[in-house]
């Protein structure tokens, strides 16, 4: 019984510490563009700022996995939170240096983005170390619920706080939140497994080993390719297709458009609870079918847009219902997918594997948004929805056919 209590306590500390950090990231990132625009008064500078602050984190991500594989994961996540708190403190004490503050803000944000990436990778790996194989899907459901709750609540609270109290109060809140996250994670009872690595870093050799692991394991490689395909073909949904259909074609107001994301997030919440409570359905067995259902729902969004035009009210109501289902099935895909990858990737490769996954996603998502924007301008966002998801379903059918033969 005591062991059970200790086991649950470790999971709760890790999940709550992670939620606190995720909340902090979302809280800061919603406010940052508002502050930069207010300070510079220049949209071009805002674009340059976010490009420069993002690129270094993307470039170094594959190498962050090597660090995660080599060192104590608990120490890494605690240290990441403490460094983040120090960085926000630096931003707080230098706030009045108006002439150079944007330069300081850019430098610190670059480091924060790198720290956030290494925290994300390390928290995934330690999750597999402290959670048993039998319960990993269940607790991934709760983790997903917490992540989505933070992503929903933080932007609203961040915007309101910035509007009423300004950027300095945001920084104080960030310092407090990251310190609180570090304290929670510090009390995790954790003994890292010993892994054999050479004493000296061999950056490119170790990175190549991680790439070869993916190439040499067909099931992992198929899932890796599937994630990349989803990132490419589906990433433009929220940024391009949804606003293209609802705002540009159906002339739905921007206020009502905001409810579409809320509807999808409610679906993810319910899915998270369902996964946690579920005792019967083995989601990993139905993962590919859930992806096909999700793509079918997106095809329905495009098809109904063509068929129901210009019946604005009816289409919007159906759109909200479909978005709810998309949120539900997306979580029913992401949780078993992550669980499968955590279970079937050996611990000595997990840091490098998740770093490569993050790196590839960070490259393909903007490319997917670019593709969606270009194709939508040629054939319309609703037809783009249909075409992109037909590709996904075709990919799923090929995978299922190979699995049946196997």
C-alpha positions as YAML, in Angstrom:
chain: A
units: angstrom
residues:
- id: 1
  name: UNK
  ca: [0.00, 0.00, 0.00]
- id: 2
  name: UNK
  ca: [2.85, 2.36, 0.88]
- id: 3
  name: UNK
  ca: [4.53, 1.56, -2.43]
- id: 4
  name: UNK
  ca: [1.25, 2.32, -4.22]
- id: 5
  name: UNK
  ca: [0.97, 5.66, -2.45]
- id: 6
  name: UNK
  ca: [4.58, 6.55, -3.29]
- id: 7
  name: UNK
  ca: [4.01, 5.53, -6.93]
- id: 8
  name: UNK
  ca: [0.93, 7.74, -7.26]
- id: 9
  name: UNK
  ca: [2.66, 10.60, -5.45]
- id: 10
  name: UNK
  ca: [5.55, 10.54, -7.94]
- id: 11
  name: UNK
  ca: [3.15, 10.65, -10.88]
- id: 12
  name: UNK
  ca: [1.12, 13.50, -9.36]
- id: 13
  name: UNK
  ca: [4.29, 15.53, -8.65]
- id: 14
  name: UNK
  ca: [5.56, 15.04, -12.20]
- id: 15
  name: UNK
  ca: [2.23, 15.85, -13.86]
- id: 16
  name: UNK
  ca: [1.51, 18.90, -11.70]
- id: 17
  name: UNK
  ca: [5.08, 20.17, -12.13]
- id: 18
  name: UNK
  ca: [4.76, 19.73, -15.89]
- id: 19
  name: UNK
  ca: [1.35, 21.45, -15.96]
- id: 20
  name: UNK
  ca: [2.78, 24.39, -14.02]
- id: 21
  name: UNK
  ca: [5.61, 24.74, -16.56]
- id: 22
  name: UNK
  ca: [3.25, 24.33, -19.54]
- id: 23
  name: UNK
  ca: [0.94, 26.95, -18.04]
- id: 24
  name: UNK
  ca: [3.91, 29.30, -17.66]
- id: 25
  name: UNK
  ca: [4.98, 28.83, -21.30]
- id: 26
  name: UNK
  ca: [1.47, 29.49, -22.64]
- id: 27
  name: UNK
  ca: [1.02, 32.43, -20.23]
- id: 28
  name: UNK
  ca: [4.26, 34.07, -21.41]
- id: 29
  name: UNK
  ca: [3.93, 33.36, -25.14]
- id: 30
  name: UNK
  ca: [0.47, 34.96, -25.42]
- id: 31
  name: UNK
  ca: [1.73, 38.15, -23.78]
- id: 32
  name: UNK
  ca: [5.12, 38.41, -25.52]
- id: 33
  name: UNK
  ca: [3.86, 39.52, -28.98]
- id: 34
  name: UNK
  ca: [1.56, 42.07, -27.33]
- id: 35
  name: UNK
  ca: [4.48, 43.55, -25.36]
- id: 36
  name: UNK
  ca: [6.83, 43.61, -28.38]
- id: 37
  name: UNK
  ca: [4.24, 45.31, -30.56]
- id: 38
  name: UNK
  ca: [3.52, 47.85, -27.83]
- id: 39
  name: UNK
  ca: [7.24, 48.53, -27.27]
- id: 40
  name: UNK
  ca: [8.36, 48.68, -30.90]
- id: 41
  name: UNK
  ca: [5.15, 49.73, -32.63]
- id: 42
  name: UNK
  ca: [6.39, 47.76, -35.63]
- id: 43
  name: UNK
  ca: [4.92, 44.50, -36.94]
- id: 44
  name: UNK
  ca: [8.06, 43.82, -38.99]
- id: 45
  name: UNK
  ca: [10.19, 43.88, -35.81]
- id: 46
  name: UNK
  ca: [7.72, 41.46, -34.19]
- id: 47
  name: UNK
  ca: [8.19, 39.04, -37.08]
- id: 48
  name: UNK
  ca: [11.98, 39.34, -36.92]
- id: 49
  name: UNK
  ca: [11.92, 38.86, -33.13]
- id: 50
  name: UNK
  ca: [9.94, 35.61, -33.26]
- id: 51
  name: UNK
  ca: [11.95, 34.22, -36.17]
- id: 52
  name: UNK
  ca: [15.27, 34.91, -34.43]
- id: 53
  name: UNK
  ca: [14.05, 33.59, -31.08]
- id: 54
  name: UNK
  ca: [12.72, 30.33, -32.57]
- id: 55
  name: UNK
  ca: [15.42, 29.24, -35.04]
- id: 56
  name: UNK
  ca: [18.25, 28.52, -32.52]
- id: 57
  name: UNK
  ca: [15.96, 26.26, -30.45]
- id: 58
  name: UNK
  ca: [15.00, 24.29, -33.56]
- id: 59
  name: UNK
  ca: [18.64, 23.89, -34.68]
- id: 60
  name: UNK
  ca: [19.92, 22.57, -31.34]
- id: 61
  name: UNK
  ca: [16.93, 20.31, -30.54]
- id: 62
  name: UNK
  ca: [18.44, 17.05, -31.97]
- id: 63
  name: UNK
  ca: [21.50, 17.52, -29.72]
- id: 64
  name: UNK
  ca: [19.36, 18.16, -26.62]
- id: 65
  name: UNK
  ca: [18.26, 14.53, -26.76]
- id: 66
  name: UNK
  ca: [21.87, 13.42, -26.26]
- id: 67
  name: UNK
  ca: [22.03, 15.42, -23.01]
- id: 68
  name: UNK
  ca: [18.72, 13.91, -21.83]
- id: 69
  name: UNK
  ca: [19.91, 10.36, -22.56]
- id: 70
  name: UNK
  ca: [23.14, 10.84, -20.60]
- id: 71
  name: UNK
  ca: [22.04, 12.62, -17.42]
- id: 72
  name: UNK
  ca: [19.59, 12.28, -14.53]
- id: 73
  name: UNK
  ca: [16.20, 13.32, -15.97]
- id: 74
  name: UNK
  ca: [14.85, 14.57, -12.66]
- id: 75
  name: UNK
  ca: [17.85, 16.86, -12.22]
- id: 76
  name: UNK
  ca: [17.38, 18.12, -15.79]
- id: 77
  name: UNK
  ca: [13.73, 19.15, -15.36]
- id: 78
  name: UNK
  ca: [14.37, 20.74, -11.95]
- id: 79
  name: UNK
  ca: [17.41, 22.62, -13.32]
- id: 80
  name: UNK
  ca: [15.42, 23.75, -16.40]
- id: 81
  name: UNK
  ca: [12.74, 25.27, -14.16]
- id: 82
  name: UNK
  ca: [15.30, 26.98, -11.91]
- id: 83
  name: UNK
  ca: [17.17, 28.43, -14.91]
- id: 84
  name: UNK
  ca: [13.86, 29.64, -16.37]
- id: 85
  name: UNK
  ca: [13.04, 31.38, -13.06]
- id: 86
  name: UNK
  ca: [16.48, 33.07, -13.09]
- id: 87
  name: UNK
  ca: [15.99, 34.19, -16.71]
- id: 88
  name: UNK
  ca: [12.63, 35.77, -15.91]
- id: 89
  name: UNK
  ca: [14.23, 37.46, -12.90]
- id: 90
  name: UNK
  ca: [16.89, 38.93, -15.25]
- id: 91
  name: UNK
  ca: [14.09, 40.28, -17.46]
- id: 92
  name: UNK
  ca: [12.42, 41.76, -14.38]
- id: 93
  name: UNK
  ca: [15.49, 43.60, -13.02]
- id: 94
  name: UNK
  ca: [16.53, 44.92, -16.45]
- id: 95
  name: UNK
  ca: [13.03, 46.12, -17.38]
- id: 96
  name: UNK
  ca: [13.88, 49.82, -17.02]
- id: 97
  name: UNK
  ca: [16.81, 49.61, -19.49]
- id: 98
  name: UNK
  ca: [14.53, 50.77, -22.29]
- id: 99
  name: UNK
  ca: [17.23, 51.34, -24.95]
- id: 100
  name: UNK
  ca: [18.57, 47.78, -24.83]
- id: 101
  name: UNK
  ca: [15.65, 45.92, -23.28]
- id: 102
  name: UNK
  ca: [14.35, 44.39, -26.52]
- id: 103
  name: UNK
  ca: [17.85, 43.01, -27.18]
- id: 104
  name: UNK
  ca: [17.96, 41.50, -23.68]
- id: 105
  name: UNK
  ca: [14.43, 40.14, -24.18]
- id: 106
  name: UNK
  ca: [15.44, 38.48, -27.47]
- id: 107
  name: UNK
  ca: [18.55, 36.85, -25.96]
- id: 108
  name: UNK
  ca: [16.67, 35.57, -22.92]
- id: 109
  name: UNK
  ca: [13.76, 34.29, -25.03]
- id: 110
  name: UNK
  ca: [16.18, 32.28, -27.21]
- id: 111
  name: UNK
  ca: [17.53, 30.56, -24.07]
- id: 112
  name: UNK
  ca: [13.99, 30.07, -22.68]
- id: 113
  name: UNK
  ca: [12.92, 28.34, -25.91]
- id: 114
  name: UNK
  ca: [15.91, 25.99, -25.71]
- id: 115
  name: UNK
  ca: [15.20, 25.31, -22.02]
- id: 116
  name: UNK
  ca: [11.53, 24.59, -22.84]
- id: 117
  name: UNK
  ca: [12.54, 22.04, -25.48]
- id: 118
  name: UNK
  ca: [14.94, 20.16, -23.21]
- id: 119
  name: UNK
  ca: [12.33, 20.19, -20.41]
- id: 120
  name: UNK
  ca: [9.71, 18.75, -22.79]
- id: 121
  name: UNK
  ca: [12.02, 15.93, -23.91]
- id: 122
  name: UNK
  ca: [13.27, 15.09, -20.40]
- id: 123
  name: UNK
  ca: [9.76, 15.10, -18.89]
- id: 124
  name: UNK
  ca: [8.62, 12.56, -21.53]
- id: 125
  name: UNK
  ca: [11.55, 10.27, -20.76]
- id: 126
  name: UNK
  ca: [11.23, 10.42, -16.97]
- id: 127
  name: UNK
  ca: [7.52, 9.71, -17.39]
- id: 128
  name: UNK
  ca: [8.40, 6.29, -18.85]
- id: 129
  name: UNK
  ca: [10.77, 5.64, -15.95]
- id: 130
  name: UNK
  ca: [8.34, 6.30, -13.10]
- id: 131
  name: UNK
  ca: [5.09, 5.07, -14.71]
- id: 132
  name: UNK
  ca: [4.52, 1.34, -15.29]
- id: 133
  name: UNK
  ca: [3.82, -0.02, -18.75]
- id: 134
  name: UNK
  ca: [0.32, -1.12, -17.63]
- id: 135
  name: UNK
  ca: [-0.74, 2.37, -16.50]
- id: 136
  name: UNK
  ca: [1.23, 4.61, -18.89]
- id: 137
  name: UNK
  ca: [-1.72, 5.16, -21.25]
- id: 138
  name: UNK
  ca: [-4.03, 5.96, -18.35]
- id: 139
  name: UNK
  ca: [-1.69, 8.59, -16.89]
- id: 140
  name: UNK
  ca: [-0.83, 9.96, -20.33]
- id: 141
  name: UNK
  ca: [-4.56, 10.69, -20.54]
- id: 142
  name: UNK
  ca: [-4.37, 12.76, -17.35]
- id: 143
  name: UNK
  ca: [-1.20, 14.46, -18.61]
- id: 144
  name: UNK
  ca: [-2.99, 15.34, -21.83]
- id: 145
  name: UNK
  ca: [-5.95, 16.71, -19.86]
- id: 146
  name: UNK
  ca: [-3.62, 18.90, -17.78]
- id: 147
  name: UNK
  ca: [-1.64, 20.15, -20.80]
- id: 148
  name: UNK
  ca: [-4.85, 21.13, -22.61]
- id: 149
  name: UNK
  ca: [-6.27, 22.82, -19.52]
- id: 150
  name: UNK
  ca: [-3.10, 24.90, -19.20]
- id: 151
  name: UNK
  ca: [-3.20, 25.77, -22.91]
- id: 152
  name: UNK
  ca: [-6.82, 26.91, -22.58]
- id: 153
  name: UNK
  ca: [-6.69, 28.88, -19.32]
- id: 154
  name: UNK
  ca: [-3.20, 30.45, -19.55]
- id: 155
  name: UNK
  ca: [-3.78, 32.63, -22.67]
- id: 156
  name: UNK
  ca: [-6.99, 34.09, -21.21]
- id: 157
  name: UNK
  ca: [-5.42, 34.86, -17.84]
- id: 158
  name: UNK
  ca: [-2.20, 36.10, -19.48]
- id: 159
  name: UNK
  ca: [-4.02, 38.57, -21.73]
- id: 160
  name: UNK
  ca: [-6.15, 39.90, -18.87]
- id: 161
  name: UNK
  ca: [-3.18, 40.22, -16.51]
- id: 162
  name: UNK
  ca: [-1.09, 42.04, -19.11]
- id: 163
  name: UNK
  ca: [-3.98, 44.38, -19.93]
- id: 164
  name: UNK
  ca: [-4.61, 45.34, -16.30]
- id: 165
  name: UNK
  ca: [-1.16, 45.18, -14.69]
- id: 166
  name: UNK
  ca: [1.51, 45.22, -17.42]
- id: 167
  name: UNK
  ca: [4.54, 43.14, -18.34]
- id: 168
  name: UNK
  ca: [6.45, 43.37, -15.03]
- id: 169
  name: UNK
  ca: [3.69, 41.56, -13.14]
- id: 170
  name: UNK
  ca: [3.75, 38.87, -15.82]
- id: 171
  name: UNK
  ca: [7.46, 38.37, -15.11]
- id: 172
  name: UNK
  ca: [6.85, 38.12, -11.35]
- id: 173
  name: UNK
  ca: [4.18, 35.46, -11.95]
- id: 174
  name: UNK
  ca: [6.56, 33.55, -14.22]
- id: 175
  name: UNK
  ca: [9.32, 33.55, -11.59]
- id: 176
  name: UNK
  ca: [6.91, 32.23, -8.98]
- id: 177
  name: UNK
  ca: [5.44, 29.54, -11.26]
- id: 178
  name: UNK
  ca: [8.79, 28.10, -12.35]
- id: 179
  name: UNK
  ca: [10.07, 28.03, -8.78]
- id: 180
  name: UNK
  ca: [6.88, 26.24, -7.73]
- id: 181
  name: UNK
  ca: [7.31, 23.74, -10.58]
- id: 182
  name: UNK
  ca: [10.93, 23.06, -9.56]
- id: 183
  name: UNK
  ca: [9.90, 22.43, -5.94]
- id: 184
  name: UNK
  ca: [7.20, 19.96, -7.01]
- id: 185
  name: UNK
  ca: [9.61, 18.03, -9.21]
- id: 186
  name: UNK
  ca: [12.35, 18.04, -6.55]
- id: 187
  name: UNK
  ca: [10.23, 15.79, -4.30]
- id: 188
  name: UNK
  ca: [9.86, 13.06, -6.92]
- id: 189
  name: UNK
  ca: [11.44, 9.87, -5.54]
- id: 190
  name: UNK
  ca: [13.55, 8.75, -8.46]
- id: 191
  name: UNK
  ca: [16.52, 6.49, -9.07]
- id: 192
  name: UNK
  ca: [17.76, 6.86, -12.65]
- id: 193
  name: UNK
  ca: [18.62, 3.68, -14.51]
- id: 194
  name: UNK
  ca: [22.30, 3.33, -15.33]
- id: 195
  name: UNK
  ca: [23.04, 3.52, -19.03]
- id: 196
  name: UNK
  ca: [26.37, 2.87, -20.69]
- id: 197
  name: UNK
  ca: [27.71, 5.93, -22.49]
- id: 198
  name: UNK
  ca: [31.34, 6.90, -23.19]
- id: 199
  name: UNK
  ca: [32.71, 9.48, -20.76]
- id: 200
  name: UNK
  ca: [33.21, 12.05, -23.50]
- id: 201
  name: UNK
  ca: [30.42, 13.45, -25.64]
- id: 202
  name: UNK
  ca: [30.49, 12.22, -29.22]
- id: 203
  name: UNK
  ca: [27.77, 14.51, -30.50]
- id: 204
  name: UNK
  ca: [27.44, 13.46, -34.13]
- id: 205
  name: UNK
  ca: [28.10, 9.78, -33.48]
- id: 206
  name: UNK
  ca: [25.45, 9.64, -30.76]
- id: 207
  name: UNK
  ca: [23.00, 11.63, -32.90]
- id: 208
  name: UNK
  ca: [23.60, 9.23, -35.81]
- id: 209
  name: UNK
  ca: [22.90, 6.28, -33.48]
- id: 210
  name: UNK
  ca: [19.52, 7.82, -32.68]
- id: 211
  name: UNK
  ca: [18.72, 8.23, -36.39]
- id: 212
  name: UNK
  ca: [19.77, 4.62, -37.10]
- id: 213
  name: UNK
  ca: [17.51, 3.41, -34.28]
- id: 214
  name: UNK
  ca: [14.51, 4.98, -36.05]
- id: 215
  name: UNK
  ca: [15.56, 3.63, -39.48]
- id: 216
  name: UNK
  ca: [16.22, 0.10, -38.21]
- id: 217
  name: UNK
  ca: [12.90, -0.33, -36.34]
- id: 218
  name: UNK
  ca: [10.15, -0.55, -38.93]
- id: 219
  name: UNK
  ca: [7.20, -0.07, -36.55]
- id: 220
  name: UNK
  ca: [8.82, 3.01, -35.00]
- id: 221
  name: UNK
  ca: [9.77, 4.33, -38.46]
- id: 222
  name: UNK
  ca: [6.17, 3.93, -39.71]
- id: 223
  name: UNK
  ca: [4.81, 5.84, -36.71]
- id: 224
  name: UNK
  ca: [7.50, 8.50, -37.11]
- id: 225
  name: UNK
  ca: [6.52, 8.94, -40.77]
- id: 226
  name: UNK
  ca: [2.84, 9.01, -39.81]
- id: 227
  name: UNK
  ca: [3.41, 11.79, -37.26]
- id: 228
  name: UNK
  ca: [5.30, 13.79, -39.89]
- id: 229
  name: UNK
  ca: [2.47, 13.28, -42.42]
- id: 230
  name: UNK
  ca: [-0.10, 14.45, -39.85]
- id: 231
  name: UNK
  ca: [2.02, 17.48, -38.99]
- id: 232
  name: UNK
  ca: [2.32, 18.41, -42.66]
- id: 233
  name: UNK
  ca: [-1.22, 17.80, -43.91]
- id: 234
  name: UNK
  ca: [-3.21, 18.78, -40.80]
- id: 235
  name: UNK
  ca: [-1.10, 21.63, -39.36]
- id: 236
  name: UNK
  ca: [-2.82, 24.26, -41.51]
- id: 237
  name: UNK
  ca: [-6.30, 23.49, -40.15]
- id: 238
  name: UNK
  ca: [-6.47, 26.12, -37.42]
- id: 239
  name: UNK
  ca: [-4.30, 28.75, -39.11]
- id: 240
  name: UNK
  ca: [-5.53, 28.48, -42.73]
- id: 241
  name: UNK
  ca: [-8.53, 26.22, -43.48]
- id: 242
  name: UNK
  ca: [-10.81, 27.00, -40.53]
- id: 243
  name: UNK
  ca: [-10.56, 30.80, -40.79]
- id: 244
  name: UNK
  ca: [-10.67, 30.52, -44.60]
- id: 245
  name: UNK
  ca: [-13.99, 28.67, -44.48]
- id: 246
  name: UNK
  ca: [-15.67, 30.35, -41.50]
- id: 247
  name: UNK
  ca: [-14.45, 33.95, -41.69]
- id: 248
  name: UNK
  ca: [-13.67, 34.44, -45.36]
- id: 249
  name: UNK
  ca: [-16.35, 32.26, -46.97]
- id: 250
  name: UNK
  ca: [-19.21, 32.18, -44.43]
- id: 251
  name: UNK
  ca: [-18.46, 35.59, -42.84]
- id: 252
  name: UNK
  ca: [-18.64, 34.26, -39.27]
- id: 253
  name: UNK
  ca: [-17.51, 36.92, -36.76]
- id: 254
  name: UNK
  ca: [-14.07, 36.59, -35.14]
- id: 255
  name: UNK
  ca: [-15.74, 36.36, -31.71]
- id: 256
  name: UNK
  ca: [-17.79, 33.32, -32.78]
- id: 257
  name: UNK
  ca: [-14.76, 31.86, -34.53]
- id: 258
  name: UNK
  ca: [-13.01, 31.70, -31.13]
- id: 259
  name: UNK
  ca: [-15.60, 29.14, -30.00]
- id: 260
  name: UNK
  ca: [-14.28, 26.61, -32.53]
- id: 261
  name: UNK
  ca: [-11.04, 26.15, -30.58]
- id: 262
  name: UNK
  ca: [-13.00, 25.99, -27.33]
- id: 263
  name: UNK
  ca: [-15.22, 23.24, -28.76]
- id: 264
  name: UNK
  ca: [-12.16, 21.18, -29.79]
- id: 265
  name: UNK
  ca: [-10.51, 21.66, -26.39]
- id: 266
  name: UNK
  ca: [-13.68, 20.50, -24.58]
- id: 267
  name: UNK
  ca: [-13.46, 17.36, -26.73]
- id: 268
  name: UNK
  ca: [-9.85, 16.83, -25.61]
- id: 269
  name: UNK
  ca: [-10.86, 17.27, -21.94]
- id: 270
  name: UNK
  ca: [-13.57, 14.61, -22.20]
- id: 271
  name: UNK
  ca: [-11.18, 12.30, -24.06]
- id: 272
  name: UNK
  ca: [-8.59, 12.73, -21.30]
- id: 273
  name: UNK
  ca: [-11.15, 11.74, -18.65]
- id: 274
  name: UNK
  ca: [-12.36, 8.84, -20.81]
- id: 275
  name: UNK
  ca: [-8.80, 7.50, -21.23]
- id: 276
  name: UNK
  ca: [-8.12, 7.78, -17.48]
- id: 277
  name: UNK
  ca: [-11.35, 5.96, -16.57]
- id: 278
  name: UNK
  ca: [-11.22, 3.45, -19.45]
- id: 279
  name: UNK
  ca: [-10.57, -0.12, -18.36]
- id: 280
  name: UNK
  ca: [-11.75, -2.11, -21.39]
- id: 281
  name: UNK
  ca: [-10.76, -0.54, -24.71]
- id: 282
  name: UNK
  ca: [-7.09, -0.94, -25.68]
- id: 283
  name: UNK
  ca: [-6.64, 2.33, -27.53]
- id: 284
  name: UNK
  ca: [-3.33, 1.35, -29.16]
- id: 285
  name: UNK
  ca: [-5.16, -1.37, -31.13]
- id: 286
  name: UNK
  ca: [-7.59, 1.21, -32.58]
- id: 287
  name: UNK
  ca: [-5.13, 4.08, -33.04]
- id: 288
  name: UNK
  ca: [-4.99, 3.88, -36.86]
- id: 289
  name: UNK
  ca: [-8.79, 3.69, -37.08]
- id: 290
  name: UNK
  ca: [-9.10, 6.79, -34.89]
- id: 291
  name: UNK
  ca: [-6.78, 8.68, -37.26]
- id: 292
  name: UNK
  ca: [-8.96, 7.61, -40.21]
- id: 293
  name: UNK
  ca: [-12.10, 8.74, -38.33]
- id: 294
  name: UNK
  ca: [-10.46, 12.09, -37.58]
- id: 295
  name: UNK
  ca: [-9.55, 12.57, -41.23]
- id: 296
  name: UNK
  ca: [-13.09, 11.57, -42.19]
- id: 297
  name: UNK
  ca: [-14.44, 14.29, -39.88]
- id: 298
  name: UNK
  ca: [-12.15, 16.85, -41.51]
- id: 299
  name: UNK
  ca: [-13.30, 15.73, -44.95]
- id: 300
  name: UNK
  ca: [-16.87, 16.26, -43.68]
- id: 301
  name: UNK
  ca: [-15.95, 19.85, -42.72]
- id: 302
  name: UNK
  ca: [-14.79, 20.51, -46.28]
- id: 303
  name: UNK
  ca: [-17.67, 18.63, -47.93]
- id: 304
  name: UNK
  ca: [-20.39, 20.27, -45.83]
- id: 305
  name: UNK
  ca: [-18.86, 23.69, -46.53]
- id: 306
  name: UNK
  ca: [-19.45, 23.09, -50.24]
- id: 307
  name: UNK
  ca: [-22.89, 21.47, -49.85]
- id: 308
  name: UNK
  ca: [-24.47, 23.83, -47.28]
- id: 309
  name: UNK
  ca: [-23.25, 27.18, -48.59]
- id: 310
  name: UNK
  ca: [-24.61, 29.81, -47.83]
- id: 311
  name: UNK
  ca: [-26.54, 28.33, -44.82]
- id: 312
  name: UNK
  ca: [-24.31, 30.01, -42.25]
- id: 313
  name: UNK
  ca: [-26.08, 29.11, -38.99]
- id: 314
  name: UNK
  ca: [-26.57, 25.42, -39.84]
- id: 315
  name: UNK
  ca: [-22.98, 25.03, -41.04]
- id: 316
  name: UNK
  ca: [-21.51, 26.76, -37.98]
- id: 317
  name: UNK
  ca: [-23.50, 24.53, -35.59]
- id: 318
  name: UNK
  ca: [-22.34, 21.41, -37.45]
- id: 319
  name: UNK
  ca: [-18.76, 22.77, -37.53]
- id: 320
  name: UNK
  ca: [-18.75, 23.16, -33.72]
- id: 321
  name: UNK
  ca: [-20.05, 19.61, -33.28]
- id: 322
  name: UNK
  ca: [-17.42, 18.18, -35.63]
- id: 323
  name: UNK
  ca: [-14.65, 20.20, -33.91]
- id: 324
  name: UNK
  ca: [-15.69, 18.65, -30.60]
- id: 325
  name: UNK
  ca: [-15.36, 15.16, -32.12]
- id: 326
  name: UNK
  ca: [-12.02, 16.08, -33.71]
- id: 327
  name: UNK
  ca: [-10.71, 17.20, -30.32]
- id: 328
  name: UNK
  ca: [-11.91, 13.93, -28.78]
- id: 329
  name: UNK
  ca: [-10.40, 11.63, -31.41]
- id: 330
  name: UNK
  ca: [-7.16, 13.65, -31.67]
- id: 331
  name: UNK
  ca: [-6.53, 12.95, -27.98]
- id: 332
  name: UNK
  ca: [-7.54, 9.29, -28.48]
- id: 333
  name: UNK
  ca: [-4.76, 9.19, -31.10]
- id: 334
  name: UNK
  ca: [-2.07, 11.26, -29.37]
- id: 335
  name: UNK
  ca: [-2.21, 9.48, -26.01]
- id: 336
  name: UNK
  ca: [-1.85, 5.87, -27.25]
- id: 337
  name: UNK
  ca: [0.65, 7.03, -29.89]
- id: 338
  name: UNK
  ca: [2.89, 8.66, -27.28]
- id: 339
  name: UNK
  ca: [2.41, 5.67, -24.96]
- id: 340
  name: UNK
  ca: [3.43, 3.24, -27.71]
- id: 341
  name: UNK
  ca: [6.55, 5.25, -28.53]
- id: 342
  name: UNK
  ca: [7.49, 5.51, -24.84]
- id: 343
  name: UNK
  ca: [7.00, 1.78, -24.28]
- id: 344
  name: UNK
  ca: [8.75, 0.53, -27.43]
- id: 345
  name: UNK
  ca: [11.69, 2.95, -27.56]
- id: 346
  name: UNK
  ca: [14.56, 1.69, -25.34]
- id: 347
  name: UNK
  ca: [15.46, 4.13, -22.57]
- id: 348
  name: UNK
  ca: [18.98, 4.76, -23.92]
- id: 349
  name: UNK
  ca: [17.47, 6.15, -27.15]
- id: 350
  name: UNK
  ca: [14.41, 7.96, -25.83]
- id: 351
  name: UNK
  ca: [15.97, 11.40, -25.42]
- id: 352
  name: UNK
  ca: [17.39, 11.35, -28.95]
- id: 353
  name: UNK
  ca: [14.21, 9.87, -30.40]
- id: 354
  name: UNK
  ca: [11.87, 12.49, -28.91]
- id: 355
  name: UNK
  ca: [14.37, 15.23, -29.81]
- id: 356
  name: UNK
  ca: [14.34, 14.07, -33.46]
- id: 357
  name: UNK
  ca: [10.53, 13.90, -33.36]
- id: 358
  name: UNK
  ca: [10.33, 17.45, -31.99]
- id: 359
  name: UNK
  ca: [12.92, 18.73, -34.49]
- id: 360
  name: UNK
  ca: [11.12, 17.16, -37.48]
- id: 361
  name: UNK
  ca: [7.74, 18.44, -36.28]
- id: 362
  name: UNK
  ca: [9.10, 21.96, -35.85]
- id: 363
  name: UNK
  ca: [10.25, 21.88, -39.48]
- id: 364
  name: UNK
  ca: [7.19, 20.24, -41.02]
- id: 365
  name: UNK
  ca: [4.48, 22.22, -39.23]
- id: 366
  name: UNK
  ca: [5.44, 25.61, -40.79]
- id: 367
  name: UNK
  ca: [5.94, 23.86, -44.15]
- id: 368
  name: UNK
  ca: [2.47, 22.32, -43.78]
- id: 369
  name: UNK
  ca: [0.96, 25.72, -43.01]
- id: 370
  name: UNK
  ca: [2.71, 27.15, -46.08]
- id: 371
  name: UNK
  ca: [1.39, 24.27, -48.23]
- id: 372
  name: UNK
  ca: [-2.16, 24.73, -46.84]
- id: 373
  name: UNK
  ca: [-2.10, 28.46, -47.53]
- id: 374
  name: UNK
  ca: [-0.83, 28.00, -51.08]
- id: 375
  name: UNK
  ca: [-3.28, 25.21, -51.94]
- id: 376
  name: UNK
  ca: [-6.21, 27.03, -50.30]
- id: 377
  name: UNK
  ca: [-5.56, 30.08, -52.43]
- id: 378
  name: UNK
  ca: [-5.72, 27.87, -55.57]
- id: 379
  name: UNK
  ca: [-8.62, 25.48, -54.87]
- id: 380
  name: UNK
  ca: [-10.25, 26.88, -51.71]
- id: 381
  name: UNK
  ca: [-9.83, 25.90, -48.05]
- id: 382
  name: UNK
  ca: [-12.73, 23.41, -48.06]
- id: 383
  name: UNK
  ca: [-11.32, 21.45, -51.02]
- id: 384
  name: UNK
  ca: [-7.86, 21.61, -49.39]
- id: 385
  name: UNK
  ca: [-9.37, 20.00, -46.27]
- id: 386
  name: UNK
  ca: [-10.68, 17.15, -48.42]
- id: 387
  name: UNK
  ca: [-7.50, 16.64, -50.47]
- id: 388
  name: UNK
  ca: [-5.14, 16.71, -47.46]
- id: 389
  name: UNK
  ca: [-7.16, 14.21, -45.45]
- id: 390
  name: UNK
  ca: [-7.63, 11.86, -48.38]
- id: 391
  name: UNK
  ca: [-3.80, 11.60, -48.38]
- id: 392
  name: UNK
  ca: [-3.87, 10.73, -44.65]
- id: 393
  name: UNK
  ca: [-6.55, 8.04, -45.11]
- id: 394
  name: UNK
  ca: [-4.61, 6.60, -48.07]
- id: 395
  name: UNK
  ca: [-1.48, 6.42, -45.86]
- id: 396
  name: UNK
  ca: [-3.47, 4.70, -43.08]
- id: 397
  name: UNK
  ca: [-4.89, 2.13, -45.53]
- id: 398
  name: UNK
  ca: [-1.35, 1.26, -46.71]
- id: 399
  name: UNK
  ca: [-0.20, 0.80, -43.08]
- id: 400
  name: UNK
  ca: [-3.21, -1.37, -42.21]
- id: 401
  name: UNK
  ca: [-2.68, -3.51, -45.31]
- id: 402
  name: UNK
  ca: [0.97, -4.13, -44.36]
- id: 403
  name: UNK
  ca: [-0.02, -4.93, -40.76]
- id: 404
  name: UNK
  ca: [-2.54, -7.54, -41.96]
- id: 405
  name: UNK
  ca: [0.10, -9.19, -44.17]
- id: 406
  name: UNK
  ca: [2.54, -9.18, -41.25]
...
